[in-house]
Structure formats: structure tokens, C-alpha cells
Short mmCIF file of C-alpha atoms in Angstrom, two decimals:
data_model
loop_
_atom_site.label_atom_id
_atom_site.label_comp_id
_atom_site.label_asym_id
_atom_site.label_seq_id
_atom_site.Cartn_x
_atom_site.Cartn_y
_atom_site.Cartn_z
CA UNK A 1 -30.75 -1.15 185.35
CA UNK A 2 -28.50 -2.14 188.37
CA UNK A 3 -29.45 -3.66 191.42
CA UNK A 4 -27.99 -3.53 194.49
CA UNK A 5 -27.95 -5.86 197.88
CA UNK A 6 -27.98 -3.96 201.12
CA UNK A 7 -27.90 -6.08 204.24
CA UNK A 8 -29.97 -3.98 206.65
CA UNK A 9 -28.72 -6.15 209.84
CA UNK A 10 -27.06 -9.06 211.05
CA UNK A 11 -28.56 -10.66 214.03
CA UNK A 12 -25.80 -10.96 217.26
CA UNK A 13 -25.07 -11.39 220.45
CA UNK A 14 -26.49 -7.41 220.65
CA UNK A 15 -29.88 -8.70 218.92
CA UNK A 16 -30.32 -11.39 221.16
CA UNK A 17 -30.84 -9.80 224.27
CA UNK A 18 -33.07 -6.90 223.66
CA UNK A 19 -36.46 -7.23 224.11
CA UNK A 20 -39.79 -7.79 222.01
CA UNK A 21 -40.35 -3.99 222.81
CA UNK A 22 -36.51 -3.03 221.51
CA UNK A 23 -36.16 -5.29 218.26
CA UNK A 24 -39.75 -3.33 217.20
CA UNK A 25 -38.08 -0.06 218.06
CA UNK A 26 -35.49 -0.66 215.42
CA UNK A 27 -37.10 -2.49 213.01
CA UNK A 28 -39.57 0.39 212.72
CA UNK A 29 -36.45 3.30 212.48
CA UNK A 30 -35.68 0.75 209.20
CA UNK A 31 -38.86 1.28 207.83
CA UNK A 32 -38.92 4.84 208.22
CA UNK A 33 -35.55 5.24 206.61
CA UNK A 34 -36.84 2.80 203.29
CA UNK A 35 -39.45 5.05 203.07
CA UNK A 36 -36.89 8.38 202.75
CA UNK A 37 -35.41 5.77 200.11
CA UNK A 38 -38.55 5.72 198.26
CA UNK A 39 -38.89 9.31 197.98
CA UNK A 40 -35.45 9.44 196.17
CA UNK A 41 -36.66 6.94 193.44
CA UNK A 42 -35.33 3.80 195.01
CA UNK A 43 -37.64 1.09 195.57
CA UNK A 44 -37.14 -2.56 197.65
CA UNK A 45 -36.98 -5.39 194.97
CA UNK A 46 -37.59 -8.12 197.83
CA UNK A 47 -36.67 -8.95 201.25
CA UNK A 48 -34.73 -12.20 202.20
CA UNK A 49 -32.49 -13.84 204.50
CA UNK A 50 -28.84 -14.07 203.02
CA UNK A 51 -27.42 -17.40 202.66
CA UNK A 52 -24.93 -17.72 205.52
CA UNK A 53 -22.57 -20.71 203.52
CA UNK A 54 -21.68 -17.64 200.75
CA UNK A 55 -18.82 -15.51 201.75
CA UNK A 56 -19.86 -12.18 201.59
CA UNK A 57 -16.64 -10.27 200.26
CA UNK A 58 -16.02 -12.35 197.07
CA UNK A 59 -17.06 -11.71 193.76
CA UNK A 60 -18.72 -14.50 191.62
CA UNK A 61 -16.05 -15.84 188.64
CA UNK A 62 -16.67 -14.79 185.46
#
């Protein structure tokens, strides 16, 4: 079975300065789109923050 990370967002400058009322807004379009996801068969694993020291474009060495 493979498994997949998707980053759903980065917090920025953009992140920062919207309000309570704004940051809801989009983390509830987020939900609604996992739960299109769901119908298709794909289901969330877990929810995490990343770990920032880890580059993100380089592939562990085998």
C-alpha cells in the first residue's frame, strides 16, 4: 500500500494577517475538499506539523 504526504498549507506572511473569522473560512474549504477525498477511497492517515529542519525536496539515501 503507498502512502503519500500532502502538505495542505504553509503558514506566511499571508496567514498571519487574516483574521480569526478568515483562517476558519479556509480551514473549513480544507475539510470539505478531504471529505470529496474520502468519497474516492482515500482516507487521512494522521495530521501533523512537518519538521521545519528537513529539506523538503530531497529524497532519504538508500
Amino acid at each position: 500500500m503507498s502512502h503519500y504526504l500532502i502538505e495542505l498549507y504553509t503558514p506566511n506572511a499571508a496567514w498571519q494577517v487574516l483574521s480569526a473569522d478568515q483562517r476558519k473560512k479556509f480551514l473549513n474549504g480544507i475539510q470539505s475538499a478531504m471529505s470529496e477525498l474520502s468519497k474516492l477511497g482515500i482516507e487521512v492517515l494522521a495530521l501533523g506539523e512537518n519538521d521545519r529542519s528537513i529539506a523538503q525536496a530531497i529524497a532519504p539515501a538508500l
